[in-house]
């Protein structure tokens, strides 16, 4: 074997462990889900193998699933917008800070060191009937008795924003940190105000980071089921909750597989649209 041939094979040899792990942990289970989605659960509870379209027909035509899917997309969109509005000023402050940038980044990463479930359940101690907020409002005399603040769509969005905000800040920060501050100074020297310089120079250059953070927040919020279970009510279920109900509680693997693939296709289309116009490179920077 020549030196050129060995050098050409070297990247594939290095990638073999990672590709093997991806194949065994992602591709193979996904293929099982595809096959299961065409099986049929009989009235007796047994799964019948074959090529049945009943699960797909139910998932695509049942108004219940369609409404839950639309509600999931709506909650994800609101969550993404809230993360962008709250995350951009924080990312801008970190990117333009001098001397304490490392400390601010460590503080931003701190929530990742605490379990997601614990962070979500902490809202019960804050917004519950006997929580900190109700106790404070009663003590201040603003309300006569505790009010129910939990188990609605607002608390679900609040929990999702709490979970996803660091992802948005990190992506925007990476984009802002790569912008030469001399460009803003040049805009000011040409007569632009600071607000005009931000709108016409900084914001357009940071849009890839904003878009990457938006994609991450949207996809992660659309696929979560823990937050709606802990903080949401019966009417605030998201699509991932339907998959959980079908597979874990009803043991209807064929229907659960079809529902999970439907959500995967919807989110996959959004990712393809993002990749078509913005590319995945900025997303990789944010994750790194």
Coordinates of C-alpha atoms in Angstrom, one line a residue:
X1 CA 0.0 0.0 0.0
X2 CA 1.4 3.4 -1.0
X3 CA 1.8 6.3 1.4
X4 CA -1.0 8.2 -0.4
X5 CA -3.4 5.3 0.1
X6 CA -2.5 5.0 3.8
X7 CA -3.0 8.8 4.3
X8 CA -6.4 8.6 2.5
X9 CA -7.5 5.8 4.8
X10 CA -6.3 7.4 8.0
X11 CA -9.3 9.8 8.5
X12 CA -11.7 6.9 8.1
X13 CA -9.8 4.8 10.6
X14 CA -10.0 7.6 13.1
X15 CA -13.7 8.0 12.5
X16 CA -14.6 4.3 12.8
X17 CA -15.3 4.3 16.6
X18 CA -17.5 7.4 16.3
X19 CA -19.3 6.1 13.2
X20 CA -19.8 2.7 14.9
X21 CA -21.3 4.4 18.0
X22 CA -23.6 6.6 15.8
X23 CA -24.7 3.6 13.8
X24 CA -25.5 1.4 16.8
X25 CA -27.1 4.0 19.0
X26 CA -28.9 6.1 16.4
X27 CA -29.2 4.5 12.9
X28 CA -30.2 1.0 14.1
X29 CA -32.8 2.2 16.6
X30 CA -34.2 4.5 14.0
X31 CA -34.6 1.7 11.6
X32 CA -36.4 -0.3 14.2
X33 CA -38.8 2.6 14.8
X34 CA -39.4 2.9 11.0
X35 CA -40.3 -0.8 10.8
X36 CA -42.5 -0.6 14.0
X37 CA -44.5 2.3 12.6
X38 CA -45.9 0.0 9.9
X39 CA -46.9 -2.8 12.4
X40 CA -50.3 -2.9 13.9
X41 CA -51.3 -3.4 17.5
X42 CA -54.3 -5.8 17.7
X43 CA -57.2 -5.6 20.1
X44 CA -55.7 -8.5 22.0
X45 CA -52.6 -6.3 22.7
X46 CA -50.2 -8.2 20.4
X47 CA -48.2 -6.5 17.7
X48 CA -48.8 -7.8 14.2
X49 CA -45.9 -7.4 11.8
X50 CA -46.5 -6.3 8.3
X51 CA -46.9 -3.2 6.1
X52 CA -50.0 -1.5 7.6
X53 CA -50.7 2.2 7.1
X54 CA -53.2 2.5 9.9
X55 CA -50.8 4.2 12.4
X56 CA -49.7 6.8 9.8
X57 CA -53.3 7.4 8.7
X58 CA -54.3 8.0 12.4
X59 CA -51.3 10.2 13.0
X60 CA -51.8 12.3 9.9
X61 CA -55.6 12.6 9.9
X62 CA -56.6 12.6 13.6
X63 CA -57.4 16.2 14.6
X64 CA -56.3 15.5 18.2
X65 CA -52.7 14.8 17.0
X66 CA -52.7 17.7 14.6
X67 CA -53.8 20.2 17.3
X68 CA -51.2 18.9 19.7
X69 CA -48.5 19.2 17.0
X70 CA -49.6 22.8 16.2
X71 CA -49.7 23.7 19.9
X72 CA -46.1 22.2 20.2
X73 CA -44.9 24.3 17.4
X74 CA -46.6 27.4 18.9
X75 CA -45.0 26.9 22.3
X76 CA -41.6 26.2 20.7
X77 CA -41.9 29.4 18.7
X78 CA -42.8 31.5 21.7
X79 CA -40.0 29.9 23.8
X80 CA -37.5 30.6 21.0
X81 CA -38.6 34.2 20.7
X82 CA -38.4 34.8 24.5
X83 CA -34.9 33.2 24.6
X84 CA -33.8 35.5 21.7
X85 CA -35.2 38.6 23.4
X86 CA -33.7 37.7 26.8
X87 CA -30.5 36.1 25.5
X88 CA -29.2 38.8 23.1
X89 CA -28.6 41.5 25.7
X90 CA -26.9 39.0 28.0
X91 CA -24.7 37.7 25.1
X92 CA -23.8 41.3 24.0
X93 CA -22.8 42.2 27.6
X94 CA -20.6 39.1 27.9
X95 CA -19.0 39.6 24.5
X96 CA -18.2 43.3 25.2
X97 CA -17.1 42.9 28.8
X98 CA -13.4 43.3 29.6
X99 CA -11.5 41.3 32.3
X100 CA -14.4 39.3 33.7
X101 CA -15.6 37.5 30.5
X102 CA -14.4 34.1 31.8
X103 CA -16.2 34.5 35.1
X104 CA -19.4 35.5 33.2
X105 CA -19.1 32.4 30.9
X106 CA -18.6 30.1 33.9
X107 CA -21.7 31.6 35.5
X108 CA -23.6 31.0 32.3
X109 CA -22.5 27.4 32.3
X110 CA -23.5 26.8 35.9
X111 CA -27.1 25.7 35.2
X112 CA -25.7 22.8 33.1
X113 CA -24.1 21.4 36.3
X114 CA -27.6 20.9 37.9
X115 CA -30.0 18.3 36.8
X116 CA -32.6 19.5 34.3
X117 CA -35.4 17.8 36.3
X118 CA -34.3 19.5 39.5
X119 CA -34.2 22.9 37.8
X120 CA -37.6 22.4 36.4
X121 CA -39.1 21.2 39.7
X122 CA -37.6 24.2 41.5
X123 CA -40.4 26.3 39.8
X124 CA -42.9 24.4 42.0
X125 CA -41.2 25.9 45.1
X126 CA -41.3 29.3 43.5
X127 CA -44.8 29.4 41.9
X128 CA -46.7 26.8 44.0
X129 CA -49.6 27.6 46.3
X130 CA -47.1 27.7 49.3
X131 CA -44.2 28.8 47.1
X132 CA -41.9 31.8 47.6
X133 CA -43.8 34.1 45.2
X134 CA -47.2 33.5 46.7
X135 CA -45.8 33.9 50.2
X136 CA -44.2 37.2 49.3
X137 CA -47.3 38.6 47.6
X138 CA -49.5 37.6 50.6
X139 CA -46.9 39.1 53.0
X140 CA -46.8 42.4 51.0
X141 CA -50.6 42.5 51.1
X142 CA -51.0 42.5 47.3
X143 CA -53.2 39.4 47.4
X144 CA -55.4 38.1 50.1
X145 CA -54.8 34.4 49.5
X146 CA -52.4 32.3 47.3
X147 CA -53.3 32.0 43.7
X148 CA -52.7 29.1 41.3
X149 CA -49.8 30.0 39.1
X150 CA -48.7 26.5 38.0
X151 CA -49.9 23.9 35.5
X152 CA -50.7 26.1 32.6
X153 CA -49.0 27.0 29.2
X154 CA -47.3 30.1 30.7
X155 CA -45.4 28.0 33.3
X156 CA -44.4 25.5 30.6
X157 CA -42.9 28.3 28.5
X158 CA -41.2 29.7 31.6
X159 CA -39.6 26.3 32.3
X160 CA -38.5 25.9 28.7
X161 CA -37.0 29.4 28.6
X162 CA -35.2 28.6 31.9
X163 CA -33.8 25.4 30.3
X164 CA -32.9 26.8 26.9
X165 CA -31.7 30.3 27.5
X166 CA -28.0 29.3 28.0
X167 CA -28.0 27.7 24.6
X168 CA -29.2 30.9 23.0
X169 CA -26.7 33.1 24.8
X170 CA -23.8 30.8 23.9
X171 CA -24.6 30.8 20.2
X172 CA -25.1 34.6 20.1
X173 CA -22.0 35.2 22.2
X174 CA -19.9 33.1 19.8
X175 CA -21.1 35.2 16.9
X176 CA -20.7 38.6 18.7
X177 CA -17.3 37.7 20.0
X178 CA -16.1 37.2 16.4
X179 CA -17.1 40.7 15.3
X180 CA -14.3 43.2 15.1
X181 CA -15.3 46.1 17.4
X182 CA -13.5 48.5 15.1
X183 CA -16.4 48.1 12.7
X184 CA -18.7 49.7 15.3
X185 CA -16.2 52.5 15.9
X186 CA -16.0 53.0 12.1
X187 CA -19.8 53.4 11.9
X188 CA -19.7 56.0 14.8
X189 CA -16.9 57.9 13.0
X190 CA -19.1 58.1 9.9
X191 CA -21.9 59.8 11.8
X192 CA -24.0 56.9 12.9
X193 CA -25.4 56.8 16.4
X194 CA -24.7 53.9 18.7
X195 CA -28.2 52.5 18.0
X196 CA -27.8 52.9 14.2
X197 CA -24.3 51.3 14.4
X198 CA -25.8 48.4 16.3
X199 CA -28.8 48.0 13.8
X200 CA -26.7 48.3 10.7
X201 CA -23.4 46.6 11.7
X202 CA -23.5 44.5 14.8
X203 CA -27.0 42.9 14.5
X204 CA -26.6 41.8 10.8
X205 CA -23.2 40.3 11.5
X206 CA -24.6 38.4 14.6
X207 CA -27.6 37.0 12.8
X208 CA -26.0 33.6 12.1
X209 CA -25.5 33.1 15.9
X210 CA -29.0 34.2 16.6
X211 CA -30.4 31.9 13.9
X212 CA -28.3 28.9 15.3
X213 CA -29.5 29.6 18.8
X214 CA -33.1 29.9 17.5
X215 CA -32.9 26.5 15.8
X216 CA -31.4 24.8 18.8
X217 CA -34.0 26.3 21.2
X218 CA -36.9 25.4 18.8
X219 CA -35.8 21.8 18.2
X220 CA -35.0 21.1 21.8
X221 CA -38.3 22.6 23.1
X222 CA -40.4 20.8 20.5
X223 CA -38.8 17.5 21.6
X224 CA -39.1 17.9 25.3
X225 CA -41.7 16.2 27.5
X226 CA -40.4 16.6 31.0
X227 CA -41.3 20.3 31.4
X228 CA -45.0 19.9 30.3
X229 CA -45.3 16.9 32.6
X230 CA -44.0 18.8 35.6
X231 CA -45.3 22.3 35.0
X232 CA -48.1 21.9 32.5
X233 CA -51.8 20.9 32.9
X234 CA -53.9 18.3 31.1
X235 CA -54.4 20.7 28.2
X236 CA -50.7 21.7 27.8
X237 CA -49.3 18.4 26.6
X238 CA -46.7 18.6 23.8
X239 CA -46.2 16.1 21.0
X240 CA -43.4 14.3 22.8
X241 CA -45.9 13.6 25.6
X242 CA -48.1 11.7 23.1
X243 CA -45.2 9.6 22.1
X244 CA -44.4 8.8 25.8
X245 CA -48.1 8.0 26.4
X246 CA -48.3 5.7 23.4
X247 CA -45.1 3.8 24.0
X248 CA -44.7 3.7 27.8
X249 CA -48.3 3.8 29.2
X250 CA -50.4 2.2 26.3
X251 CA -47.5 -0.1 25.1
X252 CA -48.6 0.8 21.6
X253 CA -45.2 0.8 20.0
X254 CA -46.5 1.0 16.4
X255 CA -48.5 4.2 17.0
X256 CA -45.8 5.7 19.2
X257 CA -43.2 5.0 16.4
X258 CA -45.4 6.7 13.8
X259 CA -45.9 9.7 16.0
X260 CA -42.2 10.0 16.8
X261 CA -41.3 9.8 13.2
X262 CA -43.9 12.4 12.3
X263 CA -42.3 14.8 14.8
X264 CA -38.8 13.9 13.5
X265 CA -39.9 14.7 9.9
X266 CA -41.4 18.1 10.9
X267 CA -38.2 19.1 12.8
X268 CA -36.0 17.7 10.1
X269 CA -37.7 19.9 7.5
X270 CA -37.0 22.9 9.7
X271 CA -33.3 21.9 10.0
X272 CA -33.0 21.4 6.3
X273 CA -34.5 24.9 5.7
X274 CA -32.0 26.3 8.1
X275 CA -29.1 24.5 6.5
X276 CA -30.2 25.6 3.1
X277 CA -30.0 29.3 3.9
X278 CA -27.6 29.6 6.8
X279 CA -25.5 26.3 6.9
X280 CA -24.7 24.2 9.9
X281 CA -21.2 25.6 10.6
X282 CA -22.4 28.3 12.9
X283 CA -24.4 25.8 14.9
X284 CA -21.3 23.7 15.4
X285 CA -19.4 26.7 16.7
X286 CA -22.2 27.4 19.2
X287 CA -22.2 23.8 20.4
X288 CA -18.5 23.8 20.7

